[in-house]
PDB file of C-alpha atoms in Angstrom:
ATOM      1  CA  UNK G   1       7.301   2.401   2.815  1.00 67.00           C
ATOM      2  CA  UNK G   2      10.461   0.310   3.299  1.00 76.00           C
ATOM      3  CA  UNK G   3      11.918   2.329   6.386  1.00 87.00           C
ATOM      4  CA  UNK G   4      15.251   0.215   5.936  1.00 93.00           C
ATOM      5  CA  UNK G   5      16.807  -0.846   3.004  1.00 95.00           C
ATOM      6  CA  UNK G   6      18.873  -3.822   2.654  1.00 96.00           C
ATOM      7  CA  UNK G   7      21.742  -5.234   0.275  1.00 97.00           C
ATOM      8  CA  UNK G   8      22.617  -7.483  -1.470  1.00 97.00           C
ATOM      9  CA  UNK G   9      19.695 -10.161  -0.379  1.00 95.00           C
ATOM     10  CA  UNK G  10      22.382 -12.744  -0.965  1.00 96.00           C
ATOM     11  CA  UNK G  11      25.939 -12.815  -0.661  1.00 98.00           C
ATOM     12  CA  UNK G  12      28.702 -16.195  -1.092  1.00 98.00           C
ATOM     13  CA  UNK G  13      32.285 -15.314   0.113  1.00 98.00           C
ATOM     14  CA  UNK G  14      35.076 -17.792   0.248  1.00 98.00           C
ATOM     15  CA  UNK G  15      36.253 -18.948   3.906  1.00 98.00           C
ATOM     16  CA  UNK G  16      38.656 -16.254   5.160  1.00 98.00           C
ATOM     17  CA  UNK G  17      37.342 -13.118   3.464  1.00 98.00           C
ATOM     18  CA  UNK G  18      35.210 -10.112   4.069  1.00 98.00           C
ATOM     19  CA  UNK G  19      31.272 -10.200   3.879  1.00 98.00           C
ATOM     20  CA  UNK G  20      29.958  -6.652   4.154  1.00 98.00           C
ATOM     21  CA  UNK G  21      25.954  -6.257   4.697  1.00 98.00           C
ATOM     22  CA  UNK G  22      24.825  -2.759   3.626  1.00 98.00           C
ATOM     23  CA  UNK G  23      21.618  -0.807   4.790  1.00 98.00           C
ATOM     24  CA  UNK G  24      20.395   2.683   4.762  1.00 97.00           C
ATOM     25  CA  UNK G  25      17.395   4.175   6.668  1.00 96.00           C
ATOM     26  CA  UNK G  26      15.038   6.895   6.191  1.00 92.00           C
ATOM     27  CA  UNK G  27      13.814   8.416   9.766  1.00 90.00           C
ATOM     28  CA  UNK G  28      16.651  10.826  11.336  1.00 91.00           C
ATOM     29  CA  UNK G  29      15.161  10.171  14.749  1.00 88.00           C
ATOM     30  CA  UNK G  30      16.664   6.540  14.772  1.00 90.00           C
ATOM     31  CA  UNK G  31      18.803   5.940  17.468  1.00 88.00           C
ATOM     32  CA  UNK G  32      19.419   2.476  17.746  1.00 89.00           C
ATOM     33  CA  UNK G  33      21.037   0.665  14.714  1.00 93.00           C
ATOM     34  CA  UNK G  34      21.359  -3.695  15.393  1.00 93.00           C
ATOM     35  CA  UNK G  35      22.513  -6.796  13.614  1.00 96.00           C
ATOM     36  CA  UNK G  36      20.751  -9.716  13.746  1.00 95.00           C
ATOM     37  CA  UNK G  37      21.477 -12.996  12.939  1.00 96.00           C
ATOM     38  CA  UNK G  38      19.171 -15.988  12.294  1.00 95.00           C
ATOM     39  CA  UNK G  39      19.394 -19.610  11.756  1.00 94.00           C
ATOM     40  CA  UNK G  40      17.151 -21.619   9.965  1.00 91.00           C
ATOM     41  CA  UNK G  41      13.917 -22.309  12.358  1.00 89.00           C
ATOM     42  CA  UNK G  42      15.731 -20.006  15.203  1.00 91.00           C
ATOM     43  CA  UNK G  43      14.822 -16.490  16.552  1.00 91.00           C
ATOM     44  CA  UNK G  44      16.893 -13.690  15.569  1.00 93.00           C
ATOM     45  CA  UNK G  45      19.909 -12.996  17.768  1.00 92.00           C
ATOM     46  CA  UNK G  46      21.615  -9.664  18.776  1.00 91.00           C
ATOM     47  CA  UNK G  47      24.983  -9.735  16.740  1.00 94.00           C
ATOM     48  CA  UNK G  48      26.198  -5.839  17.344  1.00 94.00           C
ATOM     49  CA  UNK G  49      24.731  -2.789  17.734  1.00 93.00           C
ATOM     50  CA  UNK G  50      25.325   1.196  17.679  1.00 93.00           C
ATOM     51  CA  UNK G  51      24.055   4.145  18.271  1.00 90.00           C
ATOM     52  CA  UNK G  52      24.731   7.441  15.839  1.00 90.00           C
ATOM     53  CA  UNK G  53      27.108   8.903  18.347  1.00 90.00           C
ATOM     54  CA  UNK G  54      30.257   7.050  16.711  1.00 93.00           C
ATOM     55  CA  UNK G  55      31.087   6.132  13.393  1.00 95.00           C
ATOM     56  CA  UNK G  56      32.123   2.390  14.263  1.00 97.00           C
ATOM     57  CA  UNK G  57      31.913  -0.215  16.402  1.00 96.00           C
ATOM     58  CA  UNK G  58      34.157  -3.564  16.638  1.00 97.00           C
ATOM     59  CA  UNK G  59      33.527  -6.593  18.412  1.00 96.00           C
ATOM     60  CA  UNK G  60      35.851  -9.241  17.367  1.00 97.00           C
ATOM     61  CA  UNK G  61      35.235 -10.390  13.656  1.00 97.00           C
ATOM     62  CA  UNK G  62      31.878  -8.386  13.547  1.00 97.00           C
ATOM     63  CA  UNK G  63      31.766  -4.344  12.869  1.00 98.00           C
ATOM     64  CA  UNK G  64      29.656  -1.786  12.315  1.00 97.00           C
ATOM     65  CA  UNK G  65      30.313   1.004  10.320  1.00 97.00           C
ATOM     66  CA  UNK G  66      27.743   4.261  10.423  1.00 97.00           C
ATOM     67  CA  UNK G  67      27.867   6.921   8.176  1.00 96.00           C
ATOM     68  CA  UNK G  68      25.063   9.228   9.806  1.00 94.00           C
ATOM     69  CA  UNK G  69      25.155  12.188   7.028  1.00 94.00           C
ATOM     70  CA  UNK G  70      24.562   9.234   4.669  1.00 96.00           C
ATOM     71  CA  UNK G  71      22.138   7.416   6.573  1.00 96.00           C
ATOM     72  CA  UNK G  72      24.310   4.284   6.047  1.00 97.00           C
ATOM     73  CA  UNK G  73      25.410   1.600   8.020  1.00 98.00           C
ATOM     74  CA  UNK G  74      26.934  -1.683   7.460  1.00 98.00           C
ATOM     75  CA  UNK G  75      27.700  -4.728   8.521  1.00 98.00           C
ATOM     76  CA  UNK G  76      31.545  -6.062   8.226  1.00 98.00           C
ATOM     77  CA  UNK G  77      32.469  -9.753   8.948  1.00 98.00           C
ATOM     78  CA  UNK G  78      35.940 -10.375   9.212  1.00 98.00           C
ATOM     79  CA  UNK G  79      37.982 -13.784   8.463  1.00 98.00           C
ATOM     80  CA  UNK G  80      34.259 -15.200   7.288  1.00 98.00           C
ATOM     81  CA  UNK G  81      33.903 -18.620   8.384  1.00 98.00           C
ATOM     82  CA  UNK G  82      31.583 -21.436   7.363  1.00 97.00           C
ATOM     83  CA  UNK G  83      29.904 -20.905  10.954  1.00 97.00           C
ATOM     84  CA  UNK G  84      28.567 -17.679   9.957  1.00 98.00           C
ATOM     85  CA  UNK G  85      26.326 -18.950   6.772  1.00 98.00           C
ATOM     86  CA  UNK G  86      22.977 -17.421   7.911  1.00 97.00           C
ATOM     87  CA  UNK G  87      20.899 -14.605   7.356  1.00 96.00           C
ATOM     88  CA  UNK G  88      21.553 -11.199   9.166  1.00 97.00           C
ATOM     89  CA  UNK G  89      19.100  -8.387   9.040  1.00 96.00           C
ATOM     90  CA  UNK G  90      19.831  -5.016   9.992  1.00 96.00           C
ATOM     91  CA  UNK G  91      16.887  -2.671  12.155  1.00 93.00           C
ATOM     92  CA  UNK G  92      16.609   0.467  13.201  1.00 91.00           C
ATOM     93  CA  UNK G  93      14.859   2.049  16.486  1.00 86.00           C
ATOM     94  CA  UNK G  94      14.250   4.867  18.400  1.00 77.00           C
ATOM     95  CA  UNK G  95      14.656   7.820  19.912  1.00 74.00           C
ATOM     96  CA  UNK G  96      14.845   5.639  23.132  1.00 67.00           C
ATOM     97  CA  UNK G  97      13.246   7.153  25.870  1.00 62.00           C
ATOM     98  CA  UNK G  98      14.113   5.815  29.676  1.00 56.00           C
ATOM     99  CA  UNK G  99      10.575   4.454  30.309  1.00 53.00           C
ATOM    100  CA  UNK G 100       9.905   3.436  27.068  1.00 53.00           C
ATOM    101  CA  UNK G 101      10.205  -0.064  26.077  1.00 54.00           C
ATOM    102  CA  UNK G 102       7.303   0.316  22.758  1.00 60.00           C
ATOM    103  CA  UNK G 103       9.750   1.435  20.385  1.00 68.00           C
ATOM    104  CA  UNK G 104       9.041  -0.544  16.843  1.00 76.00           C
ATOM    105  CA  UNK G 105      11.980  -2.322  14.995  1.00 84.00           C
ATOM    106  CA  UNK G 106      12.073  -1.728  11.487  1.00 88.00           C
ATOM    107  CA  UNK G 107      13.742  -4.424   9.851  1.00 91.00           C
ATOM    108  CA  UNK G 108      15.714  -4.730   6.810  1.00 93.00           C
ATOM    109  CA  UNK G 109      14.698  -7.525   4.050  1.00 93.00           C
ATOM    110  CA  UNK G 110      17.492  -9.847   5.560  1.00 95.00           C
ATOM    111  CA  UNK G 111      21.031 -11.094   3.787  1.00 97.00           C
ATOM    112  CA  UNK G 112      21.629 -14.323   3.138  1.00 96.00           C
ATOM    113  CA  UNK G 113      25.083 -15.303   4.165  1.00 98.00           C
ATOM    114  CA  UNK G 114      27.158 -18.631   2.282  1.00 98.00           C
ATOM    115  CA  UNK G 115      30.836 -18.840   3.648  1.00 98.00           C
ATOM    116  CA  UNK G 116      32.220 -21.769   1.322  1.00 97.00           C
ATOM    117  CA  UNK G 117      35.100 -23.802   3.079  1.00 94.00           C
TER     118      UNK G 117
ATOM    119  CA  UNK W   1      21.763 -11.680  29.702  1.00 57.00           C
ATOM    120  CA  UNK W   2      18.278 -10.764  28.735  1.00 57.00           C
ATOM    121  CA  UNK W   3      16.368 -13.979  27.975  1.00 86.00           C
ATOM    122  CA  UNK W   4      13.251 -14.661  25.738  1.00 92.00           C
ATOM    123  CA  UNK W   5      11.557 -18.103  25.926  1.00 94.00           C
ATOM    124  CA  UNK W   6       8.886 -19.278  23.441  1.00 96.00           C
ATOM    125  CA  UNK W   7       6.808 -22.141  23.656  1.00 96.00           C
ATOM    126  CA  UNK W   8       5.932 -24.456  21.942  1.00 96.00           C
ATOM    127  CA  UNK W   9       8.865 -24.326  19.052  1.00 95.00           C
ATOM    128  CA  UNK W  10       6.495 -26.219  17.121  1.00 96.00           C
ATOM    129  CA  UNK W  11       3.316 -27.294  16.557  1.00 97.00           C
ATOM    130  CA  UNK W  12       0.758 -29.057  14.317  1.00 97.00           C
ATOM    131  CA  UNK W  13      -2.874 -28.400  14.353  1.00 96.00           C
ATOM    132  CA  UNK W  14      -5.713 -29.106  12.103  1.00 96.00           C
ATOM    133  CA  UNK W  15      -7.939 -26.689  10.310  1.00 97.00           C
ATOM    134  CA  UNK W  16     -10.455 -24.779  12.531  1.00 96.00           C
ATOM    135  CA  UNK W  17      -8.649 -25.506  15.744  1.00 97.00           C
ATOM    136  CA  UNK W  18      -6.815 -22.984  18.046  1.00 97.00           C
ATOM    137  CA  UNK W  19      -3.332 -22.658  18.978  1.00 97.00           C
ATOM    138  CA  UNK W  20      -1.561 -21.028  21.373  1.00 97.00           C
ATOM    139  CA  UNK W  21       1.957 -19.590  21.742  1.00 97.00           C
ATOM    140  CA  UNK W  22       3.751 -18.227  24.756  1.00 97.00           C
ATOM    141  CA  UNK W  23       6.175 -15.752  24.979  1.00 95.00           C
ATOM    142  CA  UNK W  24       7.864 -15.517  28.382  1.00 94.00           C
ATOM    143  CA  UNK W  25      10.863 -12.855  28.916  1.00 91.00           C
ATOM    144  CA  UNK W  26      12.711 -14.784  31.753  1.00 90.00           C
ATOM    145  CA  UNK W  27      15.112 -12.508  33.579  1.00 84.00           C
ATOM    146  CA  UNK W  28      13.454  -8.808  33.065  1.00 83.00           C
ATOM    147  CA  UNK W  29      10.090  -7.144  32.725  1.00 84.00           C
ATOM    148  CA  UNK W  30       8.909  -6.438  29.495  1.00 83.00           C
ATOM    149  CA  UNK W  31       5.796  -3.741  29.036  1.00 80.00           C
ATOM    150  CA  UNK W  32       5.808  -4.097  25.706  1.00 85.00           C
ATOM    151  CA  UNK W  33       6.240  -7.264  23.799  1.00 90.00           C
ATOM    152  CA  UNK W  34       6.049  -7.652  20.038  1.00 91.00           C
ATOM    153  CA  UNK W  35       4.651 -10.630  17.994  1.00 95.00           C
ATOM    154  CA  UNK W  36       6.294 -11.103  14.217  1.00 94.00           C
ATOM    155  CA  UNK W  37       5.477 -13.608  11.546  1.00 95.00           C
ATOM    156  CA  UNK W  38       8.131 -14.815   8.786  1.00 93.00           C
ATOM    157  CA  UNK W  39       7.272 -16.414   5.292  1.00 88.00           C
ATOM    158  CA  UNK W  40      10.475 -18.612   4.120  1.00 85.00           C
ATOM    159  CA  UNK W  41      13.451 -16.834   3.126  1.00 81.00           C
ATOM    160  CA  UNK W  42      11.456 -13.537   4.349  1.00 85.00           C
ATOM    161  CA  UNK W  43      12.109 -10.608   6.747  1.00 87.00           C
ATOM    162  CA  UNK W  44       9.746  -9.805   9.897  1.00 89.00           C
ATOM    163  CA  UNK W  45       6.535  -8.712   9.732  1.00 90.00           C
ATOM    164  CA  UNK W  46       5.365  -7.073  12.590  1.00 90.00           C
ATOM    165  CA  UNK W  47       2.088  -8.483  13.432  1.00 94.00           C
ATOM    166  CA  UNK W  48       1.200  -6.351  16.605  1.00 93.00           C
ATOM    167  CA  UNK W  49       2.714  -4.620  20.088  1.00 89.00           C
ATOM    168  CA  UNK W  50       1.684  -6.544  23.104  1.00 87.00           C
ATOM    169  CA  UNK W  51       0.710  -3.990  26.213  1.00 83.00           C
ATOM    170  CA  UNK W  52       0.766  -5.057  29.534  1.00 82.00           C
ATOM    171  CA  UNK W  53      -2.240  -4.523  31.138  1.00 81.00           C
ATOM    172  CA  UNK W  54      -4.271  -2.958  28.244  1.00 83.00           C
ATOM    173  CA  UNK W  55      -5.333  -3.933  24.364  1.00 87.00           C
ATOM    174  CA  UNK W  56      -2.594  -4.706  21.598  1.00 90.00           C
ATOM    175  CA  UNK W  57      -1.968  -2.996  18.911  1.00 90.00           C
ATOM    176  CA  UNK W  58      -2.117  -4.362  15.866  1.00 94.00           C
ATOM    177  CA  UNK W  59      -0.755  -3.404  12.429  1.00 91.00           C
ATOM    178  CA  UNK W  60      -2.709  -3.223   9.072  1.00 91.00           C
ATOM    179  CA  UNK W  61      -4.073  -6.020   7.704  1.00 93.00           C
ATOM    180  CA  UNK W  62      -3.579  -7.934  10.500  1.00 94.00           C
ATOM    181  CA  UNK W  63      -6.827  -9.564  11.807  1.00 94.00           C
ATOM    182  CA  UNK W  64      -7.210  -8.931  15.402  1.00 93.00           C
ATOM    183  CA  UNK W  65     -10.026 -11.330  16.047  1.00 95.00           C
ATOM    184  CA  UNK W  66      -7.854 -13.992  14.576  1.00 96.00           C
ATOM    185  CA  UNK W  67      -4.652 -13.886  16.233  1.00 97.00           C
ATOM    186  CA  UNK W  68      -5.703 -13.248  20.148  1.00 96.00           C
ATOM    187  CA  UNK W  69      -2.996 -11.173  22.040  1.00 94.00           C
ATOM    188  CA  UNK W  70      -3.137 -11.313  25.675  1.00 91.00           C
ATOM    189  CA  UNK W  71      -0.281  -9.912  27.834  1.00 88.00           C
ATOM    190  CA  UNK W  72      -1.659 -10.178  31.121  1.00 82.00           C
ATOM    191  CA  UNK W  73       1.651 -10.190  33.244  1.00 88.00           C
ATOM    192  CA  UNK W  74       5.520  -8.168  32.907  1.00 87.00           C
ATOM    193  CA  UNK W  75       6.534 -11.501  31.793  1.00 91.00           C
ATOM    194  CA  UNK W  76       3.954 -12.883  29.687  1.00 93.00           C
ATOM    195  CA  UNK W  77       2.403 -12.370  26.397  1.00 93.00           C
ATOM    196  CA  UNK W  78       0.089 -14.983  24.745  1.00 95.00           C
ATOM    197  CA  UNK W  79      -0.956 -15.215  20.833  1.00 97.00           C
ATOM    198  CA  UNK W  80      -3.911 -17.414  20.049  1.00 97.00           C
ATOM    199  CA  UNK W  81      -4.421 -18.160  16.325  1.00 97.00           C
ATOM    200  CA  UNK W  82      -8.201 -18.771  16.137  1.00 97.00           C
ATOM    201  CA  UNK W  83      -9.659 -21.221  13.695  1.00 96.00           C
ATOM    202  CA  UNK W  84      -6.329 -21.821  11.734  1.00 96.00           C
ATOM    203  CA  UNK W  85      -6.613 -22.588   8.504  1.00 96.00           C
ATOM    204  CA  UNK W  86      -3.651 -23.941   6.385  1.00 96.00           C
ATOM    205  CA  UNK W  87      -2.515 -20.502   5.228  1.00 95.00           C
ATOM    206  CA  UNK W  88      -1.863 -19.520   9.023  1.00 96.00           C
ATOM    207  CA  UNK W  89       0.996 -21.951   8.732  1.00 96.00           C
ATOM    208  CA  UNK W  90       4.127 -20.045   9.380  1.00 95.00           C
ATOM    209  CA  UNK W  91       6.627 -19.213  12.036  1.00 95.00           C
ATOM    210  CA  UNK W  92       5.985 -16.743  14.521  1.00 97.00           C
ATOM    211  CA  UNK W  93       8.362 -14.782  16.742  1.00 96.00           C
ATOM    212  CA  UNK W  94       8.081 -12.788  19.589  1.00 95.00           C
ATOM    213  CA  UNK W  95      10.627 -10.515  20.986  1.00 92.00           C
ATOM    214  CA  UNK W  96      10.894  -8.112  24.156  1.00 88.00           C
ATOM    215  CA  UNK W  97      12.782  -5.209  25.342  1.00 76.00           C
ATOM    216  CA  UNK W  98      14.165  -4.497  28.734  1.00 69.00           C
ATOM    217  CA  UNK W  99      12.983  -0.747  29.714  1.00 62.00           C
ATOM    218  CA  UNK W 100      14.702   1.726  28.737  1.00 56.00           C
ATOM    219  CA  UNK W 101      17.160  -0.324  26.999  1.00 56.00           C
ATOM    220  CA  UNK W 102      17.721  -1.676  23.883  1.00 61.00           C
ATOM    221  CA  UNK W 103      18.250  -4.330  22.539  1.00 70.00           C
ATOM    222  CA  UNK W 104      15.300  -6.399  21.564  1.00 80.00           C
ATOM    223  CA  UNK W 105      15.625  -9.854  22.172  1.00 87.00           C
ATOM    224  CA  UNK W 106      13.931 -12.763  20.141  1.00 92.00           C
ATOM    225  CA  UNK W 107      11.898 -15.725  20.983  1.00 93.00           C
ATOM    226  CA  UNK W 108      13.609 -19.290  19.314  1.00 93.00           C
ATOM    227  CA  UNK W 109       9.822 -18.918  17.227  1.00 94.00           C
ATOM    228  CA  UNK W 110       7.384 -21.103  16.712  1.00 96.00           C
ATOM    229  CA  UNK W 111       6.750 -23.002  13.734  1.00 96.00           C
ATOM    230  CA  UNK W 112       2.754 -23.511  13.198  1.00 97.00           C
ATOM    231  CA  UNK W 113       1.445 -26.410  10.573  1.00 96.00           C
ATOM    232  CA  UNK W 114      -2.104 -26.253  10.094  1.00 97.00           C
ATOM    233  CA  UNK W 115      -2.947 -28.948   8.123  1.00 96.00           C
TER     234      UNK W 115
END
């Protein structure tokens, strides 16, 4: 069972506009909600993250938006540029405990990002 | 910031040999570290957890007797691909957690060719 759903699997926006990444999850006991972003032949990277206890969270272009009743979250990239082609997948974790570094990821399928010039 | 290193970022290896890749986190602990694979164009799959000091776990379908985990130090996990064969070929990631934190960080992977 697909614990977190991801859309669209591709996406092309002109330079300058909006991409927004959309997942939902499944589990109520998530916690932990992060964007990652990957180059070709690279490891993920943390993007931005949140936790259920807001609604959104902006750092610079990049913001998250939660919708907890939903189960929702999504991913909003501001002023797109051609730097940001890559794929982003969305996870979920938790409940974080303070000794507890085991939680499992669950990861979304993964968006493929084009940001034409 | 938290720091995960993973050697080698590639590597070819013929049929029946072994290969292994290190995962090193390089400026925490990590009790638990977690070994991926990704197919082209794919998400994660979580291969298995890596426990410090006692046996992985490993998820379903994944052969433990073919891909060795041995995470025998805070800052060290190993994964040994045992007699490769050309369909092992893929690109593996690790990642680690600090305790009692979040986020999980990522490995650079490693891309395995087993020709």
């Amino acid at each position: 069972q697909q614990q977190v759903k991801q859309s669209p699997q591709s996406l092309i926006v002109q330079k300058g506009g909006i991409s927004i990444i959309n997942c939902a999850y499944e589990n109520t006991a998530f916690d932990y909600f992060p964007w990652y972003q990957q180059f070709p032949g690279k490891g993920p990277a943390l993007l931005i993250a949140i936790r259920p206890d807001v609604s959104e969270k902006k750092e610079g272009r990049f913001t998250i938006s939660f919708n907890k009743s939903a189960k929702q979250f999504s991913l909003h990239i501001m002023d797109s540029q051609p730097g940001d082609s890559a794929t982003y997948f969305c996870a979920a974790s938790g409940p974080f405990l303070p000794m507890n570094t085991g939680n499992q990821f669950y990861f979304g399928t993964g968006t493929s990002l084009t940001v034409i010039p | 910031g938290a720091v995960v290193s993973q050697h080698p970022s590639r590597v070819i290896c013929k049929s029946g040999t072994s290969v292994k890749i290190e995962c090193r986190s390089l400026d925490f602990q990590a009790t638990t570290m977690f070994w991926y694979r990704q197919f082209p164009k794919q998400s994660l799959m979580l291969m298995a957890t890596s426990n410090e000091g006692s046996k992985a776990t490993y998820e379903q379908g994944v052969e433990k007797d073919k891909f060795l985990i041995n995470h025998a130090s805070l800052t060290l996990s190993t994964l040994t691909v045992t007699s490769a064969h050309p369909e092992d070929s893929s690109f593996y990631i690790c990642s680690a957690g600090r305790q009692g934190r979040s986020p999980l960080h990522f490995g650079n992977g490693t891309r395995l060719t087993v020709t």
